[in-house]
């Protein structure tokens, strides 16, 4: 997991590379969707850290599953801050194959 370097023009606040094994499957050979949502939630937490926020909690997490993720996949998860309203932060995240 890495934070956006100072001076970077990338919109990504945090980028993580994750290697999934065979013990997180729902169906044989396919990663369980709950594991994928857990990864999003955890990596979004690093987004708060990257912004210098000491403590934050997830109030709402929506995941649109577009295709099954095969067991053993190497993934990239990138997180962007979309909006800030007082203490509320609205994020966008993507998970892609590497």
mmCIF file of N, CA and C in Angstrom:
data_model
loop_
_atom_site.group_PDB
_atom_site.id
_atom_site.type_symbol
_atom_site.label_atom_id
_atom_site.label_comp_id
_atom_site.label_asym_id
_atom_site.label_seq_id
_atom_site.Cartn_x
_atom_site.Cartn_y
_atom_site.Cartn_z
ATOM 1 N N UNK A 1 0.861 -1.169 0.000
ATOM 2 C CA UNK A 1 0.000 0.000 0.000
ATOM 3 C C UNK A 1 0.899 1.221 0.000
ATOM 4 N N UNK A 2 0.589 2.173 -0.887
ATOM 5 C CA UNK A 2 1.400 3.379 -0.936
ATOM 6 C C UNK A 2 0.522 4.609 -1.069
ATOM 7 N N UNK A 3 0.970 5.708 -0.447
ATOM 8 C CA UNK A 3 0.283 6.985 -0.553
ATOM 9 C C UNK A 3 0.755 7.700 -1.809
ATOM 10 N N UNK A 4 -0.053 8.653 -2.256
ATOM 11 C CA UNK A 4 0.315 9.471 -3.404
ATOM 12 C C UNK A 4 1.544 10.305 -3.050
ATOM 13 N N UNK A 5 2.568 10.267 -3.876
ATOM 14 C CA UNK A 5 3.765 11.071 -3.603
ATOM 15 C C UNK A 5 3.457 12.563 -3.669
ATOM 16 N N UNK A 6 4.156 13.352 -2.862
ATOM 17 C CA UNK A 6 4.005 14.812 -2.889
ATOM 18 C C UNK A 6 4.244 15.311 -4.311
ATOM 19 N N UNK A 7 3.394 16.229 -4.768
ATOM 20 C CA UNK A 7 3.554 16.812 -6.094
ATOM 21 C C UNK A 7 2.975 15.977 -7.221
ATOM 22 N N UNK A 8 2.451 14.802 -6.916
ATOM 23 C CA UNK A 8 1.876 13.938 -7.950
ATOM 24 C C UNK A 8 0.585 14.550 -8.479
ATOM 25 N N UNK A 9 0.337 14.391 -9.759
ATOM 26 C CA UNK A 9 -0.911 14.878 -10.353
ATOM 27 C C UNK A 9 -1.971 13.779 -10.399
ATOM 28 N N UNK A 10 -1.643 12.600 -9.954
ATOM 29 C CA UNK A 10 -2.600 11.494 -9.919
ATOM 30 C C UNK A 10 -3.723 11.815 -8.947
ATOM 31 N N UNK A 11 -4.940 11.360 -9.263
ATOM 32 C CA UNK A 11 -6.069 11.530 -8.362
ATOM 33 C C UNK A 11 -6.066 10.472 -7.264
ATOM 34 N N UNK A 12 -5.255 9.439 -7.418
ATOM 35 C CA UNK A 12 -5.220 8.358 -6.432
ATOM 36 C C UNK A 12 -4.642 8.859 -5.113
ATOM 37 N N UNK A 13 -5.354 8.587 -4.029
ATOM 38 C CA UNK A 13 -4.859 8.906 -2.697
ATOM 39 C C UNK A 13 -4.032 7.734 -2.191
ATOM 40 N N UNK A 14 -4.512 6.517 -2.461
ATOM 41 C CA UNK A 14 -3.836 5.295 -2.028
ATOM 42 C C UNK A 14 -3.923 4.268 -3.153
ATOM 43 N N UNK A 15 -2.844 3.514 -3.346
ATOM 44 C CA UNK A 15 -2.829 2.398 -4.295
ATOM 45 C C UNK A 15 -2.281 1.184 -3.564
ATOM 46 N N UNK A 16 -2.962 0.052 -3.718
ATOM 47 C CA UNK A 16 -2.509 -1.191 -3.081
ATOM 48 C C UNK A 16 -2.428 -2.294 -4.132
ATOM 49 N N UNK A 17 -1.420 -3.145 -4.008
ATOM 50 C CA UNK A 17 -1.298 -4.351 -4.818
ATOM 51 C C UNK A 17 -1.545 -5.522 -3.870
ATOM 52 N N UNK A 18 -2.473 -6.374 -4.243
ATOM 53 C CA UNK A 18 -2.906 -7.458 -3.365
ATOM 54 C C UNK A 18 -2.845 -8.778 -4.118
ATOM 55 N N UNK A 19 -2.220 -9.766 -3.508
ATOM 56 C CA UNK A 19 -2.170 -11.131 -4.066
ATOM 57 C C UNK A 19 -3.110 -11.994 -3.242
ATOM 58 N N UNK A 20 -4.108 -12.569 -3.893
ATOM 59 C CA UNK A 20 -5.089 -13.415 -3.210
ATOM 60 C C UNK A 20 -4.743 -14.882 -3.406
ATOM 61 N N UNK A 21 -4.894 -15.641 -2.360
ATOM 62 C CA UNK A 21 -4.599 -17.072 -2.419
ATOM 63 C C UNK A 21 -5.843 -17.902 -2.671
ATOM 64 N N UNK A 22 -5.767 -19.171 -2.330
ATOM 65 C CA UNK A 22 -6.865 -20.107 -2.567
ATOM 66 C C UNK A 22 -7.742 -20.340 -1.345
ATOM 67 N N UNK A 23 -7.452 -19.659 -0.243
ATOM 68 C CA UNK A 23 -8.213 -19.893 0.982
ATOM 69 C C UNK A 23 -9.233 -18.797 1.263
ATOM 70 N N UNK A 24 -9.548 -17.999 0.254
ATOM 71 C CA UNK A 24 -10.534 -16.929 0.397
ATOM 72 C C UNK A 24 -11.666 -17.097 -0.632
ATOM 73 N N UNK A 25 -11.886 -18.321 -1.043
ATOM 74 C CA UNK A 25 -12.866 -18.616 -2.082
ATOM 75 C C UNK A 25 -14.278 -18.727 -1.523
ATOM 76 N N UNK A 26 -15.246 -18.333 -2.366
ATOM 77 C CA UNK A 26 -16.647 -18.632 -2.113
ATOM 78 C C UNK A 26 -16.949 -19.931 -2.843
ATOM 79 N N UNK A 27 -16.979 -19.867 -4.157
ATOM 80 C CA UNK A 27 -17.081 -21.056 -4.998
ATOM 81 C C UNK A 27 -15.663 -21.507 -5.336
ATOM 82 N N UNK A 28 -15.489 -22.778 -5.687
ATOM 83 C CA UNK A 28 -14.141 -23.248 -6.031
ATOM 84 C C UNK A 28 -13.504 -22.387 -7.133
ATOM 85 N N UNK A 29 -12.320 -21.875 -6.850
ATOM 86 C CA UNK A 29 -11.575 -21.100 -7.836
ATOM 87 C C UNK A 29 -11.988 -19.649 -7.969
ATOM 88 N N UNK A 30 -12.973 -19.192 -7.151
ATOM 89 C CA UNK A 30 -13.464 -17.816 -7.246
ATOM 90 C C UNK A 30 -13.425 -17.163 -5.860
ATOM 91 N N UNK A 31 -12.816 -15.985 -5.766
ATOM 92 C CA UNK A 31 -12.712 -15.276 -4.493
ATOM 93 C C UNK A 31 -14.108 -14.861 -4.019
ATOM 94 N N UNK A 32 -14.362 -15.028 -2.736
ATOM 95 C CA UNK A 32 -15.636 -14.662 -2.124
ATOM 96 C C UNK A 32 -15.831 -13.146 -2.207
ATOM 97 N N UNK A 33 -17.030 -12.703 -2.586
ATOM 98 C CA UNK A 33 -17.323 -11.275 -2.699
ATOM 99 C C UNK A 33 -17.136 -10.523 -1.394
ATOM 100 N N UNK A 34 -17.372 -11.176 -0.266
ATOM 101 C CA UNK A 34 -17.171 -10.529 1.027
ATOM 102 C C UNK A 34 -15.716 -10.178 1.271
ATOM 103 N N UNK A 35 -14.811 -11.003 0.752
ATOM 104 C CA UNK A 35 -13.375 -10.712 0.865
ATOM 105 C C UNK A 35 -13.041 -9.469 0.046
ATOM 106 N N UNK A 36 -13.645 -9.353 -1.131
ATOM 107 C CA UNK A 36 -13.380 -8.186 -1.980
ATOM 108 C C UNK A 36 -13.891 -6.911 -1.323
ATOM 109 N N UNK A 37 -15.082 -6.948 -0.722
ATOM 110 C CA UNK A 37 -15.595 -5.757 -0.039
ATOM 111 C C UNK A 37 -14.742 -5.442 1.188
ATOM 112 N N UNK A 38 -14.238 -6.464 1.871
ATOM 113 C CA UNK A 38 -13.326 -6.252 3.001
ATOM 114 C C UNK A 38 -12.059 -5.527 2.542
ATOM 115 N N UNK A 39 -11.526 -5.915 1.383
ATOM 116 C CA UNK A 39 -10.332 -5.249 0.849
ATOM 117 C C UNK A 39 -10.612 -3.777 0.573
ATOM 118 N N UNK A 40 -11.763 -3.489 -0.039
ATOM 119 C CA UNK A 40 -12.115 -2.096 -0.286
ATOM 120 C C UNK A 40 -12.189 -1.321 1.028
ATOM 121 N N UNK A 41 -12.889 -1.861 1.998
ATOM 122 C CA UNK A 41 -13.057 -1.177 3.285
ATOM 123 C C UNK A 41 -11.712 -0.929 3.962
ATOM 124 N N UNK A 42 -10.858 -1.932 3.957
ATOM 125 C CA UNK A 42 -9.554 -1.796 4.605
ATOM 126 C C UNK A 42 -8.677 -0.759 3.902
ATOM 127 N N UNK A 43 -8.645 -0.810 2.591
ATOM 128 C CA UNK A 43 -7.789 0.104 1.844
ATOM 129 C C UNK A 43 -8.341 1.525 1.883
ATOM 130 N N UNK A 44 -9.659 1.681 1.939
ATOM 131 C CA UNK A 44 -10.239 3.011 2.132
ATOM 132 C C UNK A 44 -9.799 3.584 3.472
ATOM 133 N N UNK A 45 -9.638 2.726 4.470
ATOM 134 C CA UNK A 45 -9.125 3.167 5.768
ATOM 135 C C UNK A 45 -7.733 3.765 5.656
ATOM 136 N N UNK A 46 -6.923 3.232 4.769
ATOM 137 C CA UNK A 46 -5.605 3.818 4.534
ATOM 138 C C UNK A 46 -5.724 5.194 3.879
ATOM 139 N N UNK A 47 -6.827 5.419 3.161
ATOM 140 C CA UNK A 47 -7.070 6.740 2.590
ATOM 141 C C UNK A 47 -7.223 7.796 3.668
ATOM 142 N N UNK A 48 -7.927 7.463 4.739
ATOM 143 C CA UNK A 48 -8.060 8.396 5.859
ATOM 144 C C UNK A 48 -6.680 8.684 6.456
ATOM 145 N N UNK A 49 -5.922 7.628 6.639
ATOM 146 C CA UNK A 49 -4.572 7.760 7.182
ATOM 147 C C UNK A 49 -3.719 8.668 6.288
ATOM 148 N N UNK A 50 -3.815 8.467 4.972
ATOM 149 C CA UNK A 50 -3.023 9.257 4.022
ATOM 150 C C UNK A 50 -3.375 10.740 4.106
ATOM 151 N N UNK A 51 -4.621 11.042 4.488
ATOM 152 C CA UNK A 51 -5.051 12.436 4.610
ATOM 153 C C UNK A 51 -4.780 13.010 5.999
ATOM 154 N N UNK A 52 -4.201 12.192 6.885
ATOM 155 C CA UNK A 52 -3.869 12.668 8.221
ATOM 156 C C UNK A 52 -5.026 12.630 9.203
ATOM 157 N N UNK A 53 -6.075 11.869 8.889
ATOM 158 C CA UNK A 53 -7.226 11.746 9.779
ATOM 159 C C UNK A 53 -6.973 10.580 10.722
ATOM 160 N N UNK A 54 -7.015 10.849 12.023
ATOM 161 C CA UNK A 54 -6.646 9.828 13.013
ATOM 162 C C UNK A 54 -7.647 8.691 13.111
ATOM 163 N N UNK A 55 -8.926 9.026 13.132
ATOM 164 C CA UNK A 55 -9.937 7.993 13.363
ATOM 165 C C UNK A 55 -11.130 8.248 12.442
ATOM 166 N N UNK A 56 -11.583 7.210 11.769
ATOM 167 C CA UNK A 56 -12.745 7.312 10.893
ATOM 168 C C UNK A 56 -13.423 5.950 10.828
ATOM 169 N N UNK A 57 -14.690 5.965 10.486
ATOM 170 C CA UNK A 57 -15.469 4.731 10.410
ATOM 171 C C UNK A 57 -16.274 4.724 9.125
ATOM 172 N N UNK A 58 -16.480 3.548 8.574
ATOM 173 C CA UNK A 58 -17.285 3.410 7.367
ATOM 174 C C UNK A 58 -18.759 3.452 7.747
ATOM 175 N N UNK A 59 -19.505 4.383 7.148
ATOM 176 C CA UNK A 59 -20.945 4.475 7.380
ATOM 177 C C UNK A 59 -21.707 3.747 6.282
ATOM 178 N N UNK A 60 -21.163 3.727 5.078
ATOM 179 C CA UNK A 60 -21.849 3.106 3.950
ATOM 180 C C UNK A 60 -20.802 2.626 2.952
ATOM 181 N N UNK A 61 -20.958 1.402 2.477
ATOM 182 C CA UNK A 61 -20.041 0.842 1.482
ATOM 183 C C UNK A 61 -20.869 0.122 0.428
ATOM 184 N N UNK A 62 -20.810 0.600 -0.797
ATOM 185 C CA UNK A 62 -21.515 -0.035 -1.912
ATOM 186 C C UNK A 62 -20.489 -0.589 -2.885
ATOM 187 N N UNK A 63 -20.655 -1.846 -3.257
ATOM 188 C CA UNK A 63 -19.736 -2.493 -4.190
ATOM 189 C C UNK A 63 -20.536 -3.026 -5.364
ATOM 190 N N UNK A 64 -20.163 -2.639 -6.575
ATOM 191 C CA UNK A 64 -20.746 -3.196 -7.791
ATOM 192 C C UNK A 64 -19.784 -4.257 -8.307
ATOM 193 N N UNK A 65 -20.206 -5.508 -8.237
ATOM 194 C CA UNK A 65 -19.370 -6.622 -8.694
ATOM 195 C C UNK A 65 -19.585 -6.784 -10.188
ATOM 196 N N UNK A 66 -18.509 -6.660 -10.961
ATOM 197 C CA UNK A 66 -18.632 -6.702 -12.417
ATOM 198 C C UNK A 66 -18.248 -8.040 -13.021
ATOM 199 N N UNK A 67 -17.362 -8.768 -12.342
ATOM 200 C CA UNK A 67 -16.985 -10.098 -12.830
ATOM 201 C C UNK A 67 -16.340 -10.870 -11.687
ATOM 202 N N UNK A 68 -16.378 -12.200 -11.763
ATOM 203 C CA UNK A 68 -15.731 -13.007 -10.719
ATOM 204 C C UNK A 68 -14.219 -12.766 -10.719
ATOM 205 N N UNK A 69 -13.627 -12.849 -9.533
ATOM 206 C CA UNK A 69 -12.183 -12.715 -9.390
ATOM 207 C C UNK A 69 -11.615 -14.107 -9.132
ATOM 208 N N UNK A 70 -10.778 -14.617 -10.030
ATOM 209 C CA UNK A 70 -10.213 -15.955 -9.845
ATOM 210 C C UNK A 70 -9.279 -16.020 -8.634
ATOM 211 N N UNK A 71 -9.298 -17.151 -7.957
ATOM 212 C CA UNK A 71 -8.359 -17.381 -6.849
ATOM 213 C C UNK A 71 -6.939 -17.240 -7.383
ATOM 214 N N UNK A 72 -6.050 -16.704 -6.557
ATOM 215 C CA UNK A 72 -4.664 -16.531 -6.953
ATOM 216 C C UNK A 72 -4.401 -15.263 -7.737
ATOM 217 N N UNK A 73 -5.409 -14.398 -7.861
ATOM 218 C CA UNK A 73 -5.257 -13.161 -8.641
ATOM 219 C C UNK A 73 -4.329 -12.169 -7.964
ATOM 220 N N UNK A 74 -3.651 -11.385 -8.785
ATOM 221 C CA UNK A 74 -2.889 -10.233 -8.324
ATOM 222 C C UNK A 74 -3.698 -9.011 -8.749
ATOM 223 N N UNK A 75 -4.077 -8.180 -7.775
ATOM 224 C CA UNK A 75 -4.982 -7.069 -8.027
ATOM 225 C C UNK A 75 -4.359 -5.734 -7.661
ATOM 226 N N UNK A 76 -4.843 -4.692 -8.316
ATOM 227 C CA UNK A 76 -4.511 -3.312 -7.948
ATOM 228 C C UNK A 76 -5.797 -2.665 -7.466
ATOM 229 N N UNK A 77 -5.737 -2.051 -6.285
ATOM 230 C CA UNK A 77 -6.873 -1.308 -5.753
ATOM 231 C C UNK A 77 -6.435 0.140 -5.627
ATOM 232 N N UNK A 78 -7.151 1.045 -6.298
ATOM 233 C CA UNK A 78 -6.822 2.465 -6.221
ATOM 234 C C UNK A 78 -8.012 3.223 -5.650
ATOM 235 N N UNK A 79 -7.703 4.231 -4.834
ATOM 236 C CA UNK A 79 -8.712 4.972 -4.080
ATOM 237 C C UNK A 79 -8.568 6.462 -4.385
ATOM 238 N N UNK A 80 -9.692 7.111 -4.710
ATOM 239 C CA UNK A 80 -9.705 8.543 -4.958
ATOM 240 C C UNK A 80 -10.735 9.201 -4.038
ATOM 241 N N UNK A 81 -10.392 10.377 -3.535
ATOM 242 C CA UNK A 81 -11.326 11.164 -2.741
ATOM 243 C C UNK A 81 -12.182 11.962 -3.713
ATOM 244 N N UNK A 82 -13.506 11.753 -3.659
ATOM 245 C CA UNK A 82 -14.422 12.421 -4.570
ATOM 246 C C UNK A 82 -14.952 13.736 -4.010
ATOM 247 N N UNK A 83 -15.274 13.736 -2.701
ATOM 248 C CA UNK A 83 -15.937 14.892 -2.117
ATOM 249 C C UNK A 83 -15.738 14.895 -0.613
ATOM 250 N N UNK A 84 -15.754 16.085 -0.046
ATOM 251 C CA UNK A 84 -15.644 16.228 1.405
ATOM 252 C C UNK A 84 -16.722 17.199 1.873
ATOM 253 N N UNK A 85 -17.544 16.748 2.830
ATOM 254 C CA UNK A 85 -18.598 17.585 3.412
ATOM 255 C C UNK A 85 -18.419 17.546 4.923
ATOM 256 N N UNK A 86 -17.775 18.549 5.466
ATOM 257 C CA UNK A 86 -17.501 18.542 6.900
ATOM 258 C C UNK A 86 -16.640 17.349 7.251
ATOM 259 N N UNK A 87 -17.148 16.494 8.154
ATOM 260 C CA UNK A 87 -16.364 15.317 8.533
ATOM 261 C C UNK A 87 -16.640 14.105 7.656
ATOM 262 N N UNK A 88 -17.583 14.226 6.719
ATOM 263 C CA UNK A 88 -17.891 13.131 5.794
ATOM 264 C C UNK A 88 -16.964 13.177 4.588
ATOM 265 N N UNK A 89 -16.445 12.020 4.242
ATOM 266 C CA UNK A 89 -15.608 11.883 3.051
ATOM 267 C C UNK A 89 -16.264 10.884 2.116
ATOM 268 N N UNK A 90 -16.307 11.212 0.856
ATOM 269 C CA UNK A 90 -16.903 10.337 -0.155
ATOM 270 C C UNK A 90 -15.783 9.868 -1.076
ATOM 271 N N UNK A 91 -15.655 8.552 -1.198
ATOM 272 C CA UNK A 91 -14.546 7.931 -1.919
ATOM 273 C C UNK A 91 -15.042 7.192 -3.150
ATOM 274 N N UNK A 92 -14.137 6.985 -4.076
ATOM 275 C CA UNK A 92 -14.340 6.100 -5.218
ATOM 276 C C UNK A 92 -13.133 5.170 -5.250
ATOM 277 N N UNK A 93 -13.373 3.899 -5.498
ATOM 278 C CA UNK A 93 -12.272 2.940 -5.555
ATOM 279 C C UNK A 93 -12.499 1.974 -6.716
ATOM 280 N N UNK A 94 -11.395 1.505 -7.284
ATOM 281 C CA UNK A 94 -11.442 0.510 -8.347
ATOM 282 C C UNK A 94 -10.506 -0.634 -8.023
ATOM 283 N N UNK A 95 -10.909 -1.812 -8.461
ATOM 284 C CA UNK A 95 -10.078 -3.002 -8.322
ATOM 285 C C UNK A 95 -9.881 -3.552 -9.746
ATOM 286 N N UNK A 96 -8.621 -3.715 -10.142
ATOM 287 C CA UNK A 96 -8.318 -4.217 -11.479
ATOM 288 C C UNK A 96 -7.253 -5.306 -11.400
ATOM 289 N N UNK A 97 -7.179 -6.119 -12.447
ATOM 290 C CA UNK A 97 -6.126 -7.142 -12.558
ATOM 291 C C UNK A 97 -4.782 -6.475 -12.805
ATOM 292 N N UNK A 98 -3.740 -7.132 -12.329
ATOM 293 C CA UNK A 98 -2.378 -6.696 -12.666
ATOM 294 C C UNK A 98 -1.743 -7.729 -13.574
#
